[in-house]
Amino acid sequence: MDASSPLSLPRTVALVGLMGAGKSAIGKRLALRLGLPFIDADDEIERAAGCSIAEIFEKYGEADFRAGERRVIARLLDLTPHILSTGGGAYLHPETRALMRAKAVTVWLRAELDVLFDRVRRRGHRPLLRQGDPKEVLAQLMTQRYPIYAEADIIVDSTAQPADRTTDQVIAALRAYLQAEKARTPA
Ligand code: S3P
């Protein structure tokens, strides 16, 4: 399988990582390039709840949001292979993480604080970033979450380079991962 042959995905690719890591931007490009549907778990949660994530946090609190997130992601993981962008906290839940690891290839888009902050600072829709100084919140979340995101099958650095270049890197990493997986699997 050389780098120009089409990449066929045996299962969903789930993107994980902090807010601002580029899960939606890279996910949409990945879906186009691989000819697969793109699904944003946060959009699906909003659709199911009939209101925005900020409103869910305000009206019902974070715990209810997390319960809805778990249900929605479990449902999405049963669909045919697609590119799934998950909210930054989804992979933290042990059950959701186990499901994602069983039913999808997980890709952590790892980014440095300045890159994340630069991408999130102009948009105010994320409730967790309103709970204090956004850069400090992001730094704390990096400390808490990066060791857990590191359990993903594939890690790709999401830098300030154009999203198309990062998408190329994700595709190359997926190709290598699936090839190694195939080599491990008895015929
Ligand atoms: C969250 C990330 C958000 C959204 C919610 C909580 C988190 O998604 O799910 O605001 O806990 O990191 P994005 O990572 O897509 O911004």
mmCIF file with all atom_site columns, C-alpha atoms and ligand atoms in Angstrom:
data_model
loop_
_atom_site.group_PDB
_atom_site.id
_atom_site.type_symbol
_atom_site.label_atom_id
_atom_site.label_alt_id
_atom_site.label_comp_id
_atom_site.label_asym_id
_atom_site.label_entity_id
_atom_site.label_seq_id
_atom_site.pdbx_PDB_ins_code
_atom_site.Cartn_x
_atom_site.Cartn_y
_atom_site.Cartn_z
_atom_site.occupancy
_atom_site.B_iso_or_equiv
_atom_site.pdbx_formal_charge
_atom_site.auth_seq_id
_atom_site.auth_comp_id
_atom_site.auth_asym_id
_atom_site.auth_atom_id
_atom_site.pdbx_PDB_model_num
ATOM   1   C CA . MET A 1 1   ? 0.000   0.000   0.000  1.00 0.00 ? 1   MET A CA 1
ATOM   2   C CA . ASP A 1 2   ? 1.882   3.117   -1.190 1.00 0.00 ? 2   ASP A CA 1
ATOM   3   C CA . ALA A 1 3   ? 1.101   6.688   -0.209 1.00 0.00 ? 3   ALA A CA 1
ATOM   4   C CA . SER A 1 4   ? -0.985  7.302   -3.360 1.00 0.00 ? 4   SER A CA 1
ATOM   5   C CA . SER A 1 5   ? -3.337  4.311   -3.028 1.00 0.00 ? 5   SER A CA 1
ATOM   6   C CA . PRO A 1 6   ? -6.794  5.081   -1.616 1.00 0.00 ? 6   PRO A CA 1
ATOM   7   C CA . LEU A 1 7   ? -7.080  4.605   2.116  1.00 0.00 ? 7   LEU A CA 1
ATOM   8   C CA . SER A 1 8   ? -10.023 2.449   3.108  1.00 0.00 ? 8   SER A CA 1
ATOM   9   C CA . LEU A 1 9   ? -11.081 2.728   6.700  1.00 0.00 ? 9   LEU A CA 1
ATOM   10  C CA . PRO A 1 10  ? -12.372 -0.374  8.478  1.00 0.00 ? 10  PRO A CA 1
ATOM   11  C CA . ARG A 1 11  ? -13.926 1.738   11.230 1.00 0.00 ? 11  ARG A CA 1
ATOM   12  C CA . THR A 1 12  ? -14.658 5.266   12.362 1.00 0.00 ? 12  THR A CA 1
ATOM   13  C CA . VAL A 1 13  ? -11.815 7.698   13.024 1.00 0.00 ? 13  VAL A CA 1
ATOM   14  C CA . ALA A 1 14  ? -12.463 9.615   16.244 1.00 0.00 ? 14  ALA A CA 1
ATOM   15  C CA . LEU A 1 15  ? -10.556 12.851  16.779 1.00 0.00 ? 15  LEU A CA 1
ATOM   16  C CA . VAL A 1 16  ? -9.758  13.821  20.352 1.00 0.00 ? 16  VAL A CA 1
ATOM   17  C CA . GLY A 1 17  ? -7.944  16.758  21.894 1.00 0.00 ? 17  GLY A CA 1
ATOM   18  C CA . LEU A 1 18  ? -8.414  20.042  23.662 1.00 0.00 ? 18  LEU A CA 1
ATOM   19  C CA . MET A 1 19  ? -10.602 22.922  22.560 1.00 0.00 ? 19  MET A CA 1
ATOM   20  C CA . GLY A 1 20  ? -8.816  24.643  19.686 1.00 0.00 ? 20  GLY A CA 1
ATOM   21  C CA . ALA A 1 21  ? -6.861  21.536  18.667 1.00 0.00 ? 21  ALA A CA 1
ATOM   22  C CA . GLY A 1 22  ? -8.529  21.657  15.230 1.00 0.00 ? 22  GLY A CA 1
ATOM   23  C CA . LYS A 1 23  ? -10.771 18.594  15.572 1.00 0.00 ? 23  LYS A CA 1
ATOM   24  C CA . SER A 1 24  ? -13.533 20.106  13.410 1.00 0.00 ? 24  SER A CA 1
ATOM   25  C CA . ALA A 1 25  ? -11.265 21.856  10.898 1.00 0.00 ? 25  ALA A CA 1
ATOM   26  C CA . ILE A 1 26  ? -9.071  18.790  10.375 1.00 0.00 ? 26  ILE A CA 1
ATOM   27  C CA . GLY A 1 27  ? -12.029 16.399  10.664 1.00 0.00 ? 27  GLY A CA 1
ATOM   28  C CA . LYS A 1 28  ? -13.937 18.094  7.826  1.00 0.00 ? 28  LYS A CA 1
ATOM   29  C CA . ARG A 1 29  ? -10.889 18.026  5.573  1.00 0.00 ? 29  ARG A CA 1
ATOM   30  C CA . LEU A 1 30  ? -10.174 14.411  6.456  1.00 0.00 ? 30  LEU A CA 1
ATOM   31  C CA . ALA A 1 31  ? -13.760 13.427  5.638  1.00 0.00 ? 31  ALA A CA 1
ATOM   32  C CA . LEU A 1 32  ? -13.597 15.145  2.254  1.00 0.00 ? 32  LEU A CA 1
ATOM   33  C CA . ARG A 1 33  ? -10.268 13.566  1.413  1.00 0.00 ? 33  ARG A CA 1
ATOM   34  C CA . LEU A 1 34  ? -11.376 10.075  2.438  1.00 0.00 ? 34  LEU A CA 1
ATOM   35  C CA . GLY A 1 35  ? -14.896 10.363  0.993  1.00 0.00 ? 35  GLY A CA 1
ATOM   36  C CA . LEU A 1 36  ? -16.566 9.700   4.346  1.00 0.00 ? 36  LEU A CA 1
ATOM   37  C CA . PRO A 1 37  ? -19.256 11.554  6.310  1.00 0.00 ? 37  PRO A CA 1
ATOM   38  C CA . PHE A 1 38  ? -18.129 14.031  8.955  1.00 0.00 ? 38  PHE A CA 1
ATOM   39  C CA . ILE A 1 39  ? -19.992 14.114  12.265 1.00 0.00 ? 39  ILE A CA 1
ATOM   40  C CA . ASP A 1 40  ? -19.402 16.614  15.042 1.00 0.00 ? 40  ASP A CA 1
ATOM   41  C CA . ALA A 1 41  ? -20.470 15.078  18.366 1.00 0.00 ? 41  ALA A CA 1
ATOM   42  C CA . ASP A 1 42  ? -21.070 18.525  19.902 1.00 0.00 ? 42  ASP A CA 1
ATOM   43  C CA . ASP A 1 43  ? -23.510 19.397  17.079 1.00 0.00 ? 43  ASP A CA 1
ATOM   44  C CA . GLU A 1 44  ? -25.323 16.110  17.676 1.00 0.00 ? 44  GLU A CA 1
ATOM   45  C CA . ILE A 1 45  ? -25.569 16.831  21.416 1.00 0.00 ? 45  ILE A CA 1
ATOM   46  C CA . GLU A 1 46  ? -27.043 20.258  20.659 1.00 0.00 ? 46  GLU A CA 1
ATOM   47  C CA . ARG A 1 47  ? -29.488 18.736  18.205 1.00 0.00 ? 47  ARG A CA 1
ATOM   48  C CA . ALA A 1 48  ? -30.581 16.103  20.743 1.00 0.00 ? 48  ALA A CA 1
ATOM   49  C CA . ALA A 1 49  ? -30.966 18.712  23.512 1.00 0.00 ? 49  ALA A CA 1
ATOM   50  C CA . GLY A 1 50  ? -32.576 21.351  21.292 1.00 0.00 ? 50  GLY A CA 1
ATOM   51  C CA . CYS A 1 51  ? -30.230 24.040  22.643 1.00 0.00 ? 51  CYS A CA 1
ATOM   52  C CA . SER A 1 52  ? -26.592 25.106  22.594 1.00 0.00 ? 52  SER A CA 1
ATOM   53  C CA . ILE A 1 53  ? -23.872 23.542  24.743 1.00 0.00 ? 53  ILE A CA 1
ATOM   54  C CA . ALA A 1 54  ? -23.546 26.831  26.637 1.00 0.00 ? 54  ALA A CA 1
ATOM   55  C CA . GLU A 1 55  ? -27.277 26.634  27.435 1.00 0.00 ? 55  GLU A CA 1
ATOM   56  C CA . ILE A 1 56  ? -27.000 22.988  28.534 1.00 0.00 ? 56  ILE A CA 1
ATOM   57  C CA . PHE A 1 57  ? -24.207 23.963  30.956 1.00 0.00 ? 57  PHE A CA 1
ATOM   58  C CA . GLU A 1 58  ? -26.240 26.941  32.223 1.00 0.00 ? 58  GLU A CA 1
ATOM   59  C CA . LYS A 1 59  ? -29.591 25.204  32.619 1.00 0.00 ? 59  LYS A CA 1
ATOM   60  C CA . TYR A 1 60  ? -28.575 21.702  33.672 1.00 0.00 ? 60  TYR A CA 1
ATOM   61  C CA . GLY A 1 61  ? -24.884 21.841  34.639 1.00 0.00 ? 61  GLY A CA 1
ATOM   62  C CA . GLU A 1 62  ? -21.792 20.053  33.399 1.00 0.00 ? 62  GLU A CA 1
ATOM   63  C CA . ALA A 1 63  ? -22.716 16.617  34.810 1.00 0.00 ? 63  ALA A CA 1
ATOM   64  C CA . ASP A 1 64  ? -25.883 16.483  32.675 1.00 0.00 ? 64  ASP A CA 1
ATOM   65  C CA . PHE A 1 65  ? -23.927 17.625  29.648 1.00 0.00 ? 65  PHE A CA 1
ATOM   66  C CA . ARG A 1 66  ? -21.419 14.811  30.221 1.00 0.00 ? 66  ARG A CA 1
ATOM   67  C CA . ALA A 1 67  ? -24.202 12.218  30.532 1.00 0.00 ? 67  ALA A CA 1
ATOM   68  C CA . GLY A 1 68  ? -25.713 13.402  27.235 1.00 0.00 ? 68  GLY A CA 1
ATOM   69  C CA . GLU A 1 69  ? -22.283 13.407  25.636 1.00 0.00 ? 69  GLU A CA 1
ATOM   70  C CA . ARG A 1 70  ? -21.728 9.776   26.646 1.00 0.00 ? 70  ARG A CA 1
ATOM   71  C CA . ARG A 1 71  ? -25.065 8.674   25.200 1.00 0.00 ? 71  ARG A CA 1
ATOM   72  C CA . VAL A 1 72  ? -24.620 10.556  21.945 1.00 0.00 ? 72  VAL A CA 1
ATOM   73  C CA . ILE A 1 73  ? -21.080 9.282   21.359 1.00 0.00 ? 73  ILE A CA 1
ATOM   74  C CA . ALA A 1 74  ? -22.092 5.687   22.114 1.00 0.00 ? 74  ALA A CA 1
ATOM   75  C CA . ARG A 1 75  ? -24.819 6.035   19.463 1.00 0.00 ? 75  ARG A CA 1
ATOM   76  C CA . LEU A 1 76  ? -22.490 7.632   16.895 1.00 0.00 ? 76  LEU A CA 1
ATOM   77  C CA . LEU A 1 77  ? -19.907 4.886   17.360 1.00 0.00 ? 77  LEU A CA 1
ATOM   78  C CA . ASP A 1 78  ? -22.487 2.355   16.132 1.00 0.00 ? 78  ASP A CA 1
ATOM   79  C CA . LEU A 1 79  ? -22.897 4.110   12.771 1.00 0.00 ? 79  LEU A CA 1
ATOM   80  C CA . THR A 1 80  ? -20.997 3.084   9.640  1.00 0.00 ? 80  THR A CA 1
ATOM   81  C CA . PRO A 1 81  ? -17.402 4.366   9.418  1.00 0.00 ? 81  PRO A CA 1
ATOM   82  C CA . HIS A 1 82  ? -17.148 8.140   9.473  1.00 0.00 ? 82  HIS A CA 1
ATOM   83  C CA . ILE A 1 83  ? -14.924 10.910  10.782 1.00 0.00 ? 83  ILE A CA 1
ATOM   84  C CA . LEU A 1 84  ? -16.052 11.833  14.282 1.00 0.00 ? 84  LEU A CA 1
ATOM   85  C CA . SER A 1 85  ? -14.995 15.017  16.017 1.00 0.00 ? 85  SER A CA 1
ATOM   86  C CA . THR A 1 86  ? -15.534 14.741  19.769 1.00 0.00 ? 86  THR A CA 1
ATOM   87  C CA . GLY A 1 87  ? -15.728 17.506  22.376 1.00 0.00 ? 87  GLY A CA 1
ATOM   88  C CA . GLY A 1 88  ? -12.546 18.009  24.391 1.00 0.00 ? 88  GLY A CA 1
ATOM   89  C CA . GLY A 1 89  ? -13.875 16.275  27.509 1.00 0.00 ? 89  GLY A CA 1
ATOM   90  C CA . ALA A 1 90  ? -15.410 13.199  25.892 1.00 0.00 ? 90  ALA A CA 1
ATOM   91  C CA . TYR A 1 91  ? -12.304 10.991  25.908 1.00 0.00 ? 91  TYR A CA 1
ATOM   92  C CA . LEU A 1 92  ? -11.792 11.663  29.617 1.00 0.00 ? 92  LEU A CA 1
ATOM   93  C CA . HIS A 1 93  ? -14.709 9.487   30.627 1.00 0.00 ? 93  HIS A CA 1
ATOM   94  C CA . PRO A 1 94  ? -13.414 5.928   31.099 1.00 0.00 ? 94  PRO A CA 1
ATOM   95  C CA . GLU A 1 95  ? -16.486 4.263   29.551 1.00 0.00 ? 95  GLU A CA 1
ATOM   96  C CA . THR A 1 96  ? -16.558 6.557   26.534 1.00 0.00 ? 96  THR A CA 1
ATOM   97  C CA . ARG A 1 97  ? -12.809 6.143   26.132 1.00 0.00 ? 97  ARG A CA 1
ATOM   98  C CA . ALA A 1 98  ? -13.105 2.341   26.219 1.00 0.00 ? 98  ALA A CA 1
ATOM   99  C CA . LEU A 1 99  ? -15.933 2.457   23.640 1.00 0.00 ? 99  LEU A CA 1
ATOM   100 C CA . MET A 1 100 ? -13.969 4.796   21.403 1.00 0.00 ? 100 MET A CA 1
ATOM   101 C CA . ARG A 1 101 ? -10.909 2.605   21.602 1.00 0.00 ? 101 ARG A CA 1
ATOM   102 C CA . ALA A 1 102 ? -12.937 -0.519  20.810 1.00 0.00 ? 102 ALA A CA 1
ATOM   103 C CA . LYS A 1 103 ? -14.991 0.889   17.944 1.00 0.00 ? 103 LYS A CA 1
ATOM   104 C CA . ALA A 1 104 ? -12.819 3.570   16.359 1.00 0.00 ? 104 ALA A CA 1
ATOM   105 C CA . VAL A 1 105 ? -9.268  4.491   15.523 1.00 0.00 ? 105 VAL A CA 1
ATOM   106 C CA . THR A 1 106 ? -8.547  7.337   17.914 1.00 0.00 ? 106 THR A CA 1
ATOM   107 C CA . VAL A 1 107 ? -6.372  10.278  16.870 1.00 0.00 ? 107 VAL A CA 1
ATOM   108 C CA . TRP A 1 108 ? -5.158  12.865  19.364 1.00 0.00 ? 108 TRP A CA 1
ATOM   109 C CA . LEU A 1 109 ? -4.520  16.250  17.793 1.00 0.00 ? 109 LEU A CA 1
ATOM   110 C CA . ARG A 1 110 ? -1.872  17.483  20.205 1.00 0.00 ? 110 ARG A CA 1
ATOM   111 C CA . ALA A 1 111 ? -1.260  21.221  20.318 1.00 0.00 ? 111 ALA A CA 1
ATOM   112 C CA . GLU A 1 112 ? 0.771   23.650  22.353 1.00 0.00 ? 112 GLU A CA 1
ATOM   113 C CA . LEU A 1 113 ? -0.861  26.215  24.603 1.00 0.00 ? 113 LEU A CA 1
ATOM   114 C CA . ASP A 1 114 ? -0.182  29.225  22.367 1.00 0.00 ? 114 ASP A CA 1
ATOM   115 C CA . VAL A 1 115 ? -1.684  27.482  19.349 1.00 0.00 ? 115 VAL A CA 1
ATOM   116 C CA . LEU A 1 116 ? -4.799  26.490  21.306 1.00 0.00 ? 116 LEU A CA 1
ATOM   117 C CA . PHE A 1 117 ? -5.232  29.898  22.852 1.00 0.00 ? 117 PHE A CA 1
ATOM   118 C CA . ASP A 1 118 ? -4.800  31.680  19.554 1.00 0.00 ? 118 ASP A CA 1
ATOM   119 C CA . ARG A 1 119 ? -7.585  29.575  18.052 1.00 0.00 ? 119 ARG A CA 1
ATOM   120 C CA . VAL A 1 120 ? -10.102 29.852  20.904 1.00 0.00 ? 120 VAL A CA 1
ATOM   121 C CA . ARG A 1 121 ? -9.664  33.413  22.091 1.00 0.00 ? 121 ARG A CA 1
ATOM   122 C CA . ARG A 1 122 ? -11.830 35.072  19.456 1.00 0.00 ? 122 ARG A CA 1
ATOM   123 C CA . ARG A 1 123 ? -14.836 32.845  20.142 1.00 0.00 ? 123 ARG A CA 1
ATOM   124 C CA . GLY A 1 124 ? -16.806 32.971  23.376 1.00 0.00 ? 124 GLY A CA 1
ATOM   125 C CA . HIS A 1 125 ? -19.130 29.979  23.035 1.00 0.00 ? 125 HIS A CA 1
ATOM   126 C CA . ARG A 1 126 ? -17.157 27.522  25.197 1.00 0.00 ? 126 ARG A CA 1
ATOM   127 C CA . PRO A 1 127 ? -18.497 27.449  28.767 1.00 0.00 ? 127 PRO A CA 1
ATOM   128 C CA . LEU A 1 128 ? -15.334 26.006  30.377 1.00 0.00 ? 128 LEU A CA 1
ATOM   129 C CA . LEU A 1 129 ? -13.283 28.926  29.092 1.00 0.00 ? 129 LEU A CA 1
ATOM   130 C CA . ARG A 1 130 ? -15.618 31.376  30.795 1.00 0.00 ? 130 ARG A CA 1
ATOM   131 C CA . GLN A 1 131 ? -14.816 29.881  34.193 1.00 0.00 ? 131 GLN A CA 1
ATOM   132 C CA . GLY A 1 132 ? -11.588 31.859  34.619 1.00 0.00 ? 132 GLY A CA 1
ATOM   133 C CA . ASP A 1 133 ? -8.754  33.280  32.596 1.00 0.00 ? 133 ASP A CA 1
ATOM   134 C CA . PRO A 1 134 ? -9.075  31.229  29.369 1.00 0.00 ? 134 PRO A CA 1
ATOM   135 C CA . LYS A 1 135 ? -5.354  30.718  28.917 1.00 0.00 ? 135 LYS A CA 1
ATOM   136 C CA . GLU A 1 136 ? -4.965  29.503  32.495 1.00 0.00 ? 136 GLU A CA 1
ATOM   137 C CA . VAL A 1 137 ? -7.981  27.202  32.126 1.00 0.00 ? 137 VAL A CA 1
ATOM   138 C CA . LEU A 1 138 ? -6.442  25.727  28.982 1.00 0.00 ? 138 LEU A CA 1
ATOM   139 C CA . ALA A 1 139 ? -3.086  25.263  30.720 1.00 0.00 ? 139 ALA A CA 1
ATOM   140 C CA . GLN A 1 140 ? -4.769  23.432  33.618 1.00 0.00 ? 140 GLN A CA 1
ATOM   141 C CA . LEU A 1 141 ? -6.744  21.240  31.244 1.00 0.00 ? 141 LEU A CA 1
ATOM   142 C CA . MET A 1 142 ? -3.519  20.385  29.401 1.00 0.00 ? 142 MET A CA 1
ATOM   143 C CA . THR A 1 143 ? -1.961  19.173  32.652 1.00 0.00 ? 143 THR A CA 1
ATOM   144 C CA . GLN A 1 144 ? -5.020  17.091  33.542 1.00 0.00 ? 144 GLN A CA 1
ATOM   145 C CA . ARG A 1 145 ? -5.883  15.748  30.141 1.00 0.00 ? 145 ARG A CA 1
ATOM   146 C CA . TYR A 1 146 ? -2.732  15.279  28.088 1.00 0.00 ? 146 TYR A CA 1
ATOM   147 C CA . PRO A 1 147 ? -1.692  12.064  29.869 1.00 0.00 ? 147 PRO A CA 1
ATOM   148 C CA . ILE A 1 148 ? -5.132  10.640  29.022 1.00 0.00 ? 148 ILE A CA 1
ATOM   149 C CA . TYR A 1 149 ? -5.283  11.851  25.419 1.00 0.00 ? 149 TYR A CA 1
ATOM   150 C CA . ALA A 1 150 ? -1.879  10.154  25.075 1.00 0.00 ? 150 ALA A CA 1
ATOM   151 C CA . GLU A 1 151 ? -3.698  6.799   25.211 1.00 0.00 ? 151 GLU A CA 1
ATOM   152 C CA . ALA A 1 152 ? -5.046  7.459   21.702 1.00 0.00 ? 152 ALA A CA 1
ATOM   153 C CA . ASP A 1 153 ? -3.959  5.095   18.919 1.00 0.00 ? 153 ASP A CA 1
ATOM   154 C CA . ILE A 1 154 ? -2.328  7.874   16.917 1.00 0.00 ? 154 ILE A CA 1
ATOM   155 C CA . ILE A 1 155 ? -0.858  11.228  17.930 1.00 0.00 ? 155 ILE A CA 1
ATOM   156 C CA . VAL A 1 156 ? -0.417  14.049  15.420 1.00 0.00 ? 156 VAL A CA 1
ATOM   157 C CA . ASP A 1 157 ? 0.887   17.503  16.280 1.00 0.00 ? 157 ASP A CA 1
ATOM   158 C CA . SER A 1 158 ? -1.552  20.245  15.392 1.00 0.00 ? 158 SER A CA 1
ATOM   159 C CA . THR A 1 159 ? 0.593   23.309  14.817 1.00 0.00 ? 159 THR A CA 1
ATOM   160 C CA . ALA A 1 160 ? 0.020   26.739  13.317 1.00 0.00 ? 160 ALA A CA 1
ATOM   161 C CA . GLN A 1 161 ? 0.732   25.324  9.849  1.00 0.00 ? 161 GLN A CA 1
ATOM   162 C CA . PRO A 1 162 ? -2.149  25.213  7.319  1.00 0.00 ? 162 PRO A CA 1
ATOM   163 C CA . ALA A 1 163 ? -4.852  22.689  8.250  1.00 0.00 ? 163 ALA A CA 1
ATOM   164 C CA . ASP A 1 164 ? -4.377  20.874  4.930  1.00 0.00 ? 164 ASP A CA 1
ATOM   165 C CA . ARG A 1 165 ? -0.817  20.012  5.907  1.00 0.00 ? 165 ARG A CA 1
ATOM   166 C CA . THR A 1 166 ? -1.907  18.627  9.283  1.00 0.00 ? 166 THR A CA 1
ATOM   167 C CA . THR A 1 167 ? -4.610  16.655  7.446  1.00 0.00 ? 167 THR A CA 1
ATOM   168 C CA . ASP A 1 168 ? -1.892  15.128  5.216  1.00 0.00 ? 168 ASP A CA 1
ATOM   169 C CA . GLN A 1 169 ? -0.033  14.099  8.361  1.00 0.00 ? 169 GLN A CA 1
ATOM   170 C CA . VAL A 1 170 ? -3.134  12.500  9.867  1.00 0.00 ? 170 VAL A CA 1
ATOM   171 C CA . ILE A 1 171 ? -3.722  10.521  6.670  1.00 0.00 ? 171 ILE A CA 1
ATOM   172 C CA . ALA A 1 172 ? -0.101  9.337   6.592  1.00 0.00 ? 172 ALA A CA 1
ATOM   173 C CA . ALA A 1 173 ? -0.288  8.324   10.254 1.00 0.00 ? 173 ALA A CA 1
ATOM   174 C CA . LEU A 1 174 ? -3.590  6.485   9.702  1.00 0.00 ? 174 LEU A CA 1
ATOM   175 C CA . ARG A 1 175 ? -2.116  4.629   6.748  1.00 0.00 ? 175 ARG A CA 1
ATOM   176 C CA . ALA A 1 176 ? 0.900   3.515   8.798  1.00 0.00 ? 176 ALA A CA 1
ATOM   177 C CA . TYR A 1 177 ? -1.273  2.540   11.778 1.00 0.00 ? 177 TYR A CA 1
ATOM   178 C CA . LEU A 1 178 ? -3.716  0.471   9.694  1.00 0.00 ? 178 LEU A CA 1
ATOM   179 C CA . GLN A 1 179 ? -0.890  -1.216  7.822  1.00 0.00 ? 179 GLN A CA 1
ATOM   180 C CA . ALA A 1 180 ? 0.768   -2.245  11.088 1.00 0.00 ? 180 ALA A CA 1
ATOM   181 C CA . GLU A 1 181 ? -2.590  -3.401  12.457 1.00 0.00 ? 181 GLU A CA 1
ATOM   182 C CA . LYS A 1 182 ? -3.159  -5.549  9.360  1.00 0.00 ? 182 LYS A CA 1
ATOM   183 C CA . ALA A 1 183 ? 0.311   -7.064  9.671  1.00 0.00 ? 183 ALA A CA 1
ATOM   184 C CA . ARG A 1 184 ? -0.469  -8.026  13.296 1.00 0.00 ? 184 ARG A CA 1
ATOM   185 C CA . THR A 1 185 ? -3.832  -9.597  12.509 1.00 0.00 ? 185 THR A CA 1
ATOM   186 C CA . PRO A 1 186 ? -3.676  -13.314 11.644 1.00 0.00 ? 186 PRO A CA 1
ATOM   187 C CA . ALA A 1 187 ? -5.122  -14.016 8.147  1.00 0.00 ? 187 ALA A CA 1
HETATM 188 C C1 . S3P B 2 .   ? -15.409 20.781  26.203 1.00 0.00 ? 1   S3P B C1 1
HETATM 189 C C2 . S3P B 2 .   ? -15.121 21.020  24.869 1.00 0.00 ? 1   S3P B C2 1
HETATM 190 C C3 . S3P B 2 .   ? -16.128 21.526  23.917 1.00 0.00 ? 1   S3P B C3 1
HETATM 191 C C4 . S3P B 2 .   ? -17.540 21.131  24.369 1.00 0.00 ? 1   S3P B C4 1
HETATM 192 C C5 . S3P B 2 .   ? -17.776 21.560  25.780 1.00 0.00 ? 1   S3P B C5 1
HETATM 193 C C6 . S3P B 2 .   ? -16.769 20.956  26.777 1.00 0.00 ? 1   S3P B C6 1
HETATM 194 C C7 . S3P B 2 .   ? -14.321 20.270  27.088 1.00 0.00 ? 1   S3P B C7 1
HETATM 195 O O1 . S3P B 2 .   ? -15.883 20.971  22.633 1.00 0.00 ? 1   S3P B O1 1
HETATM 196 O O2 . S3P B 2 .   ? -17.745 19.745  24.242 1.00 0.00 ? 1   S3P B O2 1
HETATM 197 O O3 . S3P B 2 .   ? -17.724 22.955  25.792 1.00 0.00 ? 1   S3P B O3 1
HETATM 198 O O4 . S3P B 2 .   ? -14.612 19.733  28.165 1.00 0.00 ? 1   S3P B O4 1
HETATM 199 O O5 . S3P B 2 .   ? -13.139 20.382  26.696 1.00 0.00 ? 1   S3P B O5 1
HETATM 200 P P1 . S3P B 2 .   ? -14.636 21.395  21.705 1.00 0.00 ? 1   S3P B P1 1
HETATM 201 O O6 . S3P B 2 .   ? -13.438 20.642  22.198 1.00 0.00 ? 1   S3P B O6 1
HETATM 202 O O7 . S3P B 2 .   ? -15.061 20.907  20.356 1.00 0.00 ? 1   S3P B O7 1
HETATM 203 O O8 . S3P B 2 .   ? -14.493 22.861  21.781 1.00 0.00 ? 1   S3P B O8 1
#
